[in-house]
Amino acid sequence: MGEVVALETQPRPAKPVFFDKRELRHLMNVYSRRVSAGDWRDYAIDFQRGQAVFSIFRHSSEAPLYRVSKTGRKGRSATEYSVSEGPRLLKRGQNIRDVLSVIERRLELVT
């Protein structure tokens, strides 16, 4: 026969982390500008344990150029955003707008 286990002694699963409407709007604004410039072509959204990831691709058959992650901090209600290029972390912060500034295309003066 099986063993009886009290549910309150079991660890609770991590709260799922998702991008909300405001965060997706910021992500898609940056993404759409770079798509129209011909820099990017595809994206993917993944939900892992305690983390949501928006991956940006130049071609869908390649590894992602950038990964924008939203992580729920354990024991806190605060979330943290980060942008990485391959294994290299480019920027981390509490505000998605500030973090996305590292991959936004800068306007260039044409002479």
GROMACS .gro file of N, CA, C and O in nm:
model
  444
    1MET      N    1   0.081  -0.119   0.000
    1MET     CA    2   0.000   0.000   0.000
    1MET      C    3   0.086   0.126   0.000
    1MET      O    4   0.197   0.123   0.047
    2GLY      N    5   0.031   0.236  -0.049
    2GLY     CA    6   0.104   0.362  -0.058
    2GLY      C    7   0.116   0.433   0.075
    2GLY      O    8   0.049   0.401   0.173
    3GLU      N    9   0.204   0.530   0.080
    3GLU     CA   10   0.229   0.609   0.200
    3GLU      C   11   0.144   0.735   0.198
    3GLU      O   12   0.130   0.800   0.095
    4VAL      N   13   0.085   0.768   0.310
    4VAL     CA   14   0.004   0.888   0.323
    4VAL      C   15   0.096   1.006   0.352
    4VAL      O   16   0.178   1.001   0.442
    5VAL      N   17   0.081   1.114   0.272
    5VAL     CA   18   0.166   1.231   0.286
    5VAL      C   19   0.079   1.353   0.309
    5VAL      O   20  -0.017   1.375   0.235
    6ALA      N   21   0.111   1.431   0.412
    6ALA     CA   22   0.036   1.554   0.439
    6ALA      C   23   0.072   1.658   0.333
    6ALA      O   24   0.190   1.684   0.306
    7LEU      N   25  -0.027   1.719   0.271
    7LEU     CA   26  -0.003   1.814   0.163
    7LEU      C   27   0.068   1.941   0.210
    7LEU      O   28   0.144   2.001   0.134
    8GLU      N   29   0.045   1.983   0.334
    8GLU     CA   30   0.110   2.106   0.380
    8GLU      C   31   0.260   2.090   0.397
    8GLU      O   32   0.332   2.188   0.405
    9THR      N   33   0.311   1.968   0.400
    9THR     CA   34   0.456   1.947   0.412
    9THR      C   35   0.524   1.944   0.275
    9THR      O   36   0.646   1.952   0.268
   10GLN      N   37   0.448   1.934   0.169
   10GLN     CA   38   0.503   1.930   0.034
   10GLN      C   39   0.538   2.071  -0.014
   10GLN      O   40   0.465   2.165   0.012
   11PRO      N   41   0.648   2.086  -0.086
   11PRO     CA   42   0.684   2.219  -0.138
   11PRO      C   43   0.581   2.262  -0.243
   11PRO      O   44   0.535   2.182  -0.323
   12ARG      N   45   0.547   2.390  -0.239
   12ARG     CA   46   0.453   2.444  -0.337
   12ARG      C   47   0.524   2.469  -0.468
   12ARG      O   48   0.639   2.512  -0.468
   13PRO      N   49   0.455   2.443  -0.579
   13PRO     CA   50   0.519   2.473  -0.708
   13PRO      C   51   0.538   2.623  -0.724
   13PRO      O   52   0.464   2.703  -0.668
   14ALA      N   53   0.640   2.660  -0.800
   14ALA     CA   54   0.667   2.802  -0.824
   14ALA      C   55   0.550   2.864  -0.899
   14ALA      O   56   0.488   2.801  -0.983
   15LYS      N   57   0.521   2.991  -0.865
   15LYS     CA   58   0.415   3.062  -0.935
   15LYS      C   59   0.453   3.077  -1.081
   15LYS      O   60   0.566   3.112  -1.113
   16PRO      N   61   0.359   3.052  -1.171
   16PRO     CA   62   0.393   3.070  -1.313
   16PRO      C   63   0.419   3.217  -1.344
   16PRO      O   64   0.356   3.306  -1.289
   17VAL      N   65   0.515   3.242  -1.431
   17VAL     CA   66   0.552   3.377  -1.470
   17VAL      C   67   0.514   3.395  -1.617
   17VAL      O   68   0.550   3.312  -1.701
   18PHE      N   69   0.440   3.502  -1.646
   18PHE     CA   70   0.397   3.532  -1.781
   18PHE      C   71   0.423   3.679  -1.810
   18PHE      O   72   0.434   3.760  -1.719
   19PHE      N   73   0.432   3.715  -1.939
   19PHE     CA   74   0.438   3.854  -1.978
   19PHE      C   75   0.295   3.908  -1.978
   19PHE      O   76   0.206   3.846  -2.035
   20ASP      N   77   0.274   4.024  -1.915
   20ASP     CA   78   0.140   4.084  -1.919
   20ASP      C   79   0.125   4.169  -2.046
   20ASP      O   80   0.217   4.181  -2.127
   21LYS      N   81   0.007   4.226  -2.063
   21LYS     CA   82  -0.025   4.301  -2.185
   21LYS      C   83   0.070   4.418  -2.208
   21LYS      O   84   0.116   4.442  -2.319
   22ARG      N   85   0.102   4.492  -2.103
   22ARG     CA   86   0.191   4.607  -2.113
   22ARG      C   87   0.332   4.564  -2.154
   22ARG      O   88   0.395   4.625  -2.240
   23GLU      N   89   0.381   4.458  -2.094
   23GLU     CA   90   0.516   4.409  -2.126
   23GLU      C   91   0.523   4.358  -2.270
   23GLU      O   92   0.620   4.386  -2.342
   24LEU      N   93   0.419   4.287  -2.313
   24LEU     CA   94   0.416   4.239  -2.451
   24LEU      C   95   0.410   4.355  -2.550
   24LEU      O   96   0.469   4.348  -2.658
   25ARG      N   97   0.340   4.462  -2.514
   25ARG     CA   98   0.334   4.579  -2.602
   25ARG      C   99   0.473   4.639  -2.620
   25ARG      O  100   0.514   4.670  -2.732
   26HIS      N  101   0.549   4.652  -2.512
   26HIS     CA  102   0.686   4.704  -2.522
   26HIS      C  103   0.774   4.611  -2.606
   26HIS      O  104   0.851   4.657  -2.692
   27LEU      N  105   0.763   4.481  -2.581
   27LEU     CA  106   0.842   4.385  -2.657
   27LEU      C  107   0.808   4.390  -2.806
   27LEU      O  108   0.898   4.394  -2.891
   28MET      N  109   0.680   4.392  -2.839
   28MET     CA  110   0.639   4.390  -2.979
   28MET      C  111   0.669   4.522  -3.049
   28MET      O  112   0.695   4.522  -3.170
   29ASN      N  113   0.669   4.633  -2.977
   29ASN     CA  114   0.707   4.761  -3.039
   29ASN      C  115   0.853   4.758  -3.084
   29ASN      O  116   0.885   4.796  -3.197
   30VAL      N  117   0.941   4.712  -2.997
   30VAL     CA  118   1.082   4.703  -3.032
   30VAL      C  119   1.100   4.600  -3.144
   30VAL      O  120   1.169   4.625  -3.244
   31TYR      N  121   1.035   4.486  -3.130
   31TYR     CA  122   1.048   4.379  -3.229
   31TYR      C  123   0.999   4.424  -3.367
   31TYR      O  124   1.068   4.402  -3.468
   32SER      N  125   0.884   4.489  -3.374
   32SER     CA  126   0.827   4.527  -3.504
   32SER      C  127   0.914   4.631  -3.576
   32SER      O  128   0.926   4.627  -3.698
   33ARG      N  129   0.975   4.722  -3.500
   33ARG     CA  130   1.065   4.820  -3.563
   33ARG      C  131   1.186   4.752  -3.626
   33ARG      O  132   1.229   4.788  -3.735
   34ARG      N  133   1.239   4.654  -3.559
   34ARG     CA  134   1.357   4.584  -3.611
   34ARG      C  135   1.320   4.489  -3.725
   34ARG      O  136   1.400   4.465  -3.815
   35VAL      N  137   1.198   4.435  -3.724
   35VAL     CA  138   1.153   4.353  -3.836
   35VAL      C  139   1.137   4.439  -3.960
   35VAL      O  140   1.180   4.401  -4.069
   36SER      N  141   1.076   4.556  -3.945
   36SER     CA  142   1.057   4.644  -4.061
   36SER      C  143   1.191   4.697  -4.114
   36SER      O  144   1.201   4.730  -4.232
   37ALA      N  145   1.294   4.702  -4.030
   37ALA     CA  146   1.427   4.742  -4.075
   37ALA      C  147   1.501   4.625  -4.141
   37ALA      O  148   1.607   4.643  -4.199
   38GLY      N  149   1.445   4.503  -4.132
   38GLY     CA  150   1.506   4.386  -4.194
   38GLY      C  151   1.609   4.316  -4.108
   38GLY      O  152   1.679   4.227  -4.155
   39ASP      N  153   1.619   4.353  -3.978
   39ASP     CA  154   1.719   4.293  -3.889
   39ASP      C  155   1.675   4.159  -3.832
   39ASP      O  156   1.756   4.067  -3.818
   40TRP      N  157   1.549   4.149  -3.794
   40TRP     CA  158   1.496   4.029  -3.729
   40TRP      C  159   1.383   3.971  -3.812
   40TRP      O  160   1.318   4.042  -3.888
   41ARG      N  161   1.356   3.840  -3.793
   41ARG     CA  162   1.250   3.777  -3.871
   41ARG      C  163   1.155   3.690  -3.790
   41ARG      O  164   1.048   3.659  -3.838
   42ASP      N  165   1.193   3.646  -3.672
   42ASP     CA  166   1.109   3.552  -3.600
   42ASP      C  167   1.126   3.570  -3.449
   42ASP      O  168   1.227   3.625  -3.404
   43TYR      N  169   1.029   3.523  -3.374
   43TYR     CA  170   1.038   3.526  -3.228
   43TYR      C  171   0.970   3.403  -3.171
   43TYR      O  172   0.893   3.335  -3.238
   44ALA      N  173   0.998   3.376  -3.045
   44ALA     CA  174   0.934   3.266  -2.972
   44ALA      C  175   0.917   3.309  -2.828
   44ALA      O  176   0.999   3.384  -2.774
   45ILE      N  177   0.808   3.262  -2.766
   45ILE     CA  178   0.785   3.289  -2.624
   45ILE      C  179   0.781   3.154  -2.554
   45ILE      O  180   0.706   3.065  -2.592
   46ASP      N  181   0.864   3.139  -2.452
   46ASP     CA  182   0.871   3.016  -2.374
   46ASP      C  183   0.840   3.046  -2.229
   46ASP      O  184   0.876   3.152  -2.177
   47PHE      N  185   0.776   2.950  -2.164
   47PHE     CA  186   0.747   2.962  -2.021
   47PHE      C  187   0.814   2.846  -1.951
   47PHE      O  188   0.782   2.731  -1.974
   48GLN      N  189   0.912   2.880  -1.868
   48GLN     CA  190   0.985   2.780  -1.793
   48GLN      C  191   0.950   2.798  -1.646
   48GLN      O  192   0.876   2.889  -1.610
   49ARG      N  193   1.003   2.716  -1.561
   49ARG     CA  194   0.973   2.724  -1.419
   49ARG      C  195   1.023   2.856  -1.360
   49ARG      O  196   1.142   2.881  -1.354
   50GLY      N  197   0.929   2.943  -1.322
   50GLY     CA  198   0.963   3.070  -1.261
   50GLY      C  199   1.019   3.174  -1.357
   50GLY      O  200   1.076   3.273  -1.314
   51GLN      N  201   1.002   3.153  -1.489
   51GLN     CA  202   1.062   3.243  -1.586
   51GLN      C  203   0.982   3.241  -1.717
   51GLN      O  204   0.936   3.137  -1.761
   52ALA      N  205   0.970   3.359  -1.778
   52ALA     CA  206   0.913   3.372  -1.913
   52ALA      C  207   1.022   3.429  -2.002
   52ALA      O  208   1.094   3.520  -1.961
   53VAL      N  209   1.037   3.374  -2.124
   53VAL     CA  210   1.146   3.414  -2.212
   53VAL      C  211   1.091   3.449  -2.350
   53VAL      O  212   1.015   3.372  -2.409
   54PHE      N  213   1.130   3.567  -2.399
   54PHE     CA  214   1.098   3.613  -2.534
   54PHE      C  215   1.227   3.606  -2.614
   54PHE      O  216   1.320   3.681  -2.589
   55SER      N  217   1.236   3.511  -2.708
   55SER     CA  218   1.357   3.491  -2.787
   55SER      C  219   1.340   3.556  -2.924
   55SER      O  220   1.235   3.545  -2.986
   56ILE      N  221   1.445   3.620  -2.972
   56ILE     CA  222   1.443   3.692  -3.100
   56ILE      C  223   1.543   3.626  -3.194
   56ILE      O  224   1.659   3.603  -3.157
   57PHE      N  225   1.498   3.597  -3.317
   57PHE     CA  226   1.579   3.526  -3.415
   57PHE      C  227   1.599   3.609  -3.541
   57PHE      O  228   1.510   3.682  -3.583
   58ARG      N  229   1.713   3.594  -3.603
   58ARG     CA  230   1.734   3.649  -3.737
   58ARG      C  231   1.673   3.554  -3.838
   58ARG      O  232   1.607   3.595  -3.932
   59HIS      N  233   1.696   3.424  -3.821
   59HIS     CA  234   1.633   3.319  -3.901
   59HIS      C  235   1.580   3.215  -3.804
   59HIS      O  236   1.645   3.186  -3.703
   60SER      N  237   1.466   3.157  -3.835
   60SER     CA  238   1.404   3.064  -3.741
   60SER      C  239   1.485   2.936  -3.721
   60SER      O  240   1.467   2.865  -3.623
   61SER      N  241   1.576   2.905  -3.813
   61SER     CA  242   1.656   2.783  -3.800
   61SER      C  243   1.782   2.803  -3.717
   61SER      O  244   1.856   2.709  -3.692
   62GLU      N  245   1.809   2.926  -3.675
   62GLU     CA  246   1.930   2.955  -3.599
   62GLU      C  247   1.900   2.965  -3.450
   62GLU      O  248   1.786   2.963  -3.407
   63ALA      N  249   2.006   2.980  -3.372
   63ALA     CA  250   1.991   3.007  -3.229
   63ALA      C  251   1.943   3.151  -3.212
   63ALA      O  252   1.967   3.235  -3.299
   64PRO      N  253   1.876   3.183  -3.103
   64PRO     CA  254   1.826   3.321  -3.087
   64PRO      C  255   1.939   3.422  -3.075
   64PRO      O  256   2.042   3.396  -3.014
   65LEU      N  257   1.916   3.540  -3.136
   65LEU     CA  258   2.011   3.650  -3.122
   65LEU      C  259   2.007   3.706  -2.981
   65LEU      O  260   2.110   3.731  -2.919
   66TYR      N  261   1.885   3.731  -2.932
   66TYR     CA  262   1.864   3.789  -2.800
   66TYR      C  263   1.757   3.710  -2.726
   66TYR      O  264   1.666   3.655  -2.788
   67ARG      N  265   1.769   3.711  -2.594
   67ARG     CA  266   1.667   3.651  -2.507
   67ARG      C  267   1.630   3.755  -2.402
   67ARG      O  268   1.716   3.801  -2.328
   68VAL      N  269   1.501   3.790  -2.398
   68VAL     CA  270   1.451   3.881  -2.296
   68VAL      C  271   1.378   3.795  -2.194
   68VAL      O  272   1.281   3.727  -2.227
   69SER      N  273   1.424   3.796  -2.069
   69SER     CA  274   1.369   3.710  -1.965
   69SER      C  275   1.300   3.791  -1.858
   69SER      O  276   1.347   3.898  -1.819
   70LYS      N  277   1.190   3.737  -1.810
   70LYS     CA  278   1.121   3.793  -1.694
   70LYS      C  279   1.124   3.684  -1.588
   70LYS      O  280   1.079   3.572  -1.610
   71THR      N  281   1.182   3.716  -1.474
   71THR     CA  282   1.199   3.619  -1.367
   71THR      C  283   1.124   3.665  -1.243
   71THR      O  284   1.138   3.780  -1.202
   72GLY      N  285   1.046   3.576  -1.185
   72GLY     CA  286   0.981   3.604  -1.058
   72GLY      C  287   1.079   3.577  -0.947
   72GLY      O  288   1.141   3.471  -0.943
   73ARG      N  289   1.098   3.673  -0.859
   73ARG     CA  290   1.195   3.658  -0.750
   73ARG      C  291   1.131   3.578  -0.639
   73ARG      O  292   1.020   3.605  -0.598
   74LYS      N  293   1.202   3.481  -0.587
   74LYS     CA  294   1.152   3.394  -0.482
   74LYS      C  295   1.127   3.471  -0.353
   74LYS      O  296   1.213   3.545  -0.308
   75GLY      N  297   1.008   3.456  -0.299
   75GLY     CA  298   0.976   3.521  -0.173
   75GLY      C  299   0.941   3.668  -0.185
   75GLY      O  300   0.911   3.733  -0.087
   76ARG      N  301   0.947   3.725  -0.305
   76ARG     CA  302   0.916   3.866  -0.325
   76ARG      C  303   0.816   3.878  -0.439
   76ARG      O  304   0.806   3.792  -0.524
   77SER      N  305   0.747   3.990  -0.441
   77SER     CA  306   0.654   4.013  -0.552
   77SER      C  307   0.724   4.084  -0.667
   77SER      O  308   0.668   4.095  -0.774
   78ALA      N  309   0.846   4.132  -0.645
   78ALA     CA  310   0.919   4.205  -0.750
   78ALA      C  311   0.965   4.109  -0.859
   78ALA      O  312   0.998   3.995  -0.833
   79THR      N  313   0.967   4.158  -0.980
   79THR     CA  314   1.017   4.079  -1.092
   79THR      C  315   1.144   4.145  -1.146
   79THR      O  316   1.167   4.264  -1.125
   80GLU      N  317   1.221   4.065  -1.216
   80GLU     CA  318   1.344   4.116  -1.274
   80GLU      C  319   1.347   4.080  -1.422
   80GLU      O  320   1.308   3.971  -1.461
   81TYR      N  321   1.392   4.174  -1.503
   81TYR     CA  322   1.403   4.155  -1.647
   81TYR      C  323   1.550   4.152  -1.684
   81TYR      O  324   1.631   4.221  -1.623
   82SER      N  325   1.582   4.075  -1.787
   82SER     CA  326   1.720   4.073  -1.835
   82SER      C  327   1.721   4.048  -1.985
   82SER      O  328   1.631   3.986  -2.039
   83VAL      N  329   1.824   4.100  -2.051
   83VAL     CA  330   1.846   4.078  -2.193
   83VAL      C  331   1.983   4.015  -2.208
   83VAL      O  332   2.082   4.067  -2.155
   84SER      N  333   1.988   3.904  -2.281
   84SER     CA  334   2.117   3.839  -2.304
   84SER      C  335   2.135   3.813  -2.452
   84SER      O  336   2.040   3.794  -2.527
   85GLU      N  337   2.260   3.814  -2.493
   85GLU     CA  338   2.298   3.785  -2.630
   85GLU      C  339   2.385   3.661  -2.623
   85GLU      O  340   2.502   3.667  -2.583
   86GLY      N  341   2.326   3.547  -2.657
   86GLY     CA  342   2.397   3.420  -2.638
   86GLY      C  343   2.418   3.400  -2.489
   86GLY      O  344   2.329   3.421  -2.408
   87PRO      N  345   2.541   3.365  -2.448
   87PRO     CA  346   2.567   3.346  -2.306
   87PRO      C  347   2.595   3.476  -2.230
   87PRO      O  348   2.604   3.478  -2.108
   88ARG      N  349   2.608   3.588  -2.303
   88ARG     CA  350   2.648   3.715  -2.242
   88ARG      C  351   2.527   3.796  -2.197
   88ARG      O  352   2.437   3.824  -2.276
   89LEU      N  353   2.525   3.836  -2.072
   89LEU     CA  354   2.419   3.921  -2.017
   89LEU      C  355   2.447   4.065  -2.057
   89LEU      O  356   2.553   4.120  -2.027
   90LEU      N  357   2.350   4.128  -2.125
   90LEU     CA  358   2.368   4.266  -2.169
   90LEU      C  359   2.316   4.367  -2.068
   90LEU      O  360   2.379   4.469  -2.043
   91LYS      N  361   2.198   4.339  -2.011
   91LYS     CA  362   2.141   4.433  -1.916
   91LYS      C  363   2.039   4.362  -1.828
   91LYS      O  364   1.971   4.270  -1.872
   92ARG      N  365   2.028   4.409  -1.703
   92ARG     CA  366   1.934   4.353  -1.607
   92ARG      C  367   1.871   4.469  -1.530
   92ARG      O  368   1.938   4.569  -1.504
   93GLY      N  369   1.743   4.457  -1.496
   93GLY     CA  370   1.680   4.563  -1.421
   93GLY      C  371   1.537   4.531  -1.382
   93GLY      O  372   1.484   4.425  -1.414
   94GLN      N  373   1.474   4.627  -1.313
   94GLN     CA  374   1.338   4.611  -1.264
   94GLN      C  375   1.233   4.665  -1.360
   94GLN      O  376   1.115   4.640  -1.343
   95ASN      N  377   1.276   4.741  -1.463
   95ASN     CA  378   1.184   4.805  -1.557
   95ASN      C  379   1.212   4.751  -1.698
   95ASN      O  380   1.324   4.760  -1.747
   96ILE      N  381   1.108   4.700  -1.763
   96ILE     CA  382   1.128   4.640  -1.895
   96ILE      C  383   1.170   4.742  -1.999
   96ILE      O  384   1.248   4.712  -2.088
   97ARG      N  385   1.122   4.865  -1.989
   97ARG     CA  386   1.160   4.969  -2.085
   97ARG      C  387   1.310   4.997  -2.080
   97ARG      O  388   1.374   5.010  -2.184
   98ASP      N  389   1.363   5.008  -1.960
   98ASP     CA  390   1.507   5.034  -1.945
   98ASP      C  391   1.590   4.918  -1.999
   98ASP      O  392   1.692   4.939  -2.063
   99VAL      N  393   1.545   4.797  -1.973
   99VAL     CA  394   1.618   4.679  -2.016
   99VAL      C  395   1.615   4.665  -2.168
   99VAL      O  396   1.716   4.631  -2.230
  100LEU      N  397   1.502   4.695  -2.230
  100LEU     CA  398   1.489   4.683  -2.375
  100LEU      C  399   1.568   4.790  -2.451
  100LEU      O  400   1.595   4.775  -2.569
  101SER      N  401   1.608   4.895  -2.382
  101SER     CA  402   1.682   5.002  -2.449
  101SER      C  403   1.816   4.953  -2.505
  101SER      O  404   1.869   5.010  -2.599
  102VAL      N  405   1.868   4.844  -2.451
  102VAL     CA  406   1.997   4.792  -2.496
  102VAL      C  407   1.986   4.729  -2.637
  102VAL      O  408   2.085   4.725  -2.709
  103ILE      N  409   1.866   4.686  -2.677
  103ILE     CA  410   1.853   4.624  -2.810
  103ILE      C  411   1.774   4.711  -2.907
  103ILE      O  412   1.757   4.673  -3.023
  104GLU      N  413   1.726   4.826  -2.863
  104GLU     CA  414   1.658   4.916  -2.955
  104GLU      C  415   1.757   4.977  -3.052
  104GLU      O  416   1.869   5.008  -3.016
  105ARG      N  417   1.712   4.993  -3.173
  105ARG     CA  418   1.799   5.051  -3.276
  105ARG      C  419   1.803   5.202  -3.256
  105ARG      O  420   1.702   5.268  -3.243
  106ARG      N  421   1.921   5.255  -3.253
  106ARG     CA  422   1.941   5.399  -3.236
  106ARG      C  423   1.921   5.468  -3.370
  106ARG      O  424   1.958   5.415  -3.475
  107LEU      N  425   1.864   5.586  -3.367
  107LEU     CA  426   1.852   5.664  -3.489
  107LEU      C  427   1.989   5.716  -3.529
  107LEU      O  428   2.069   5.757  -3.445
  108GLU      N  429   2.017   5.710  -3.658
  108GLU     CA  430   2.147   5.753  -3.708
  108GLU      C  431   2.130   5.874  -3.799
  108GLU      O  432   2.034   5.881  -3.875
  109LEU      N  433   2.221   5.965  -3.791
  109LEU     CA  434   2.219   6.083  -3.876
  109LEU      C  435   2.274   6.046  -4.013
  109LEU      O  436   2.384   5.993  -4.026
  110VAL      N  437   2.196   6.072  -4.116
  110VAL     CA  438   2.237   6.042  -4.253
  110VAL      C  439   2.278   6.173  -4.318
  110VAL      O  440   2.202   6.269  -4.319
  111THR      N  441   2.399   6.178  -4.371
  111THR     CA  442   2.447   6.301  -4.434
  111THR      C  443   2.450   6.291  -4.584
  111THR      O  444   2.454   6.187  -4.642
   0.00000   0.00000   0.00000
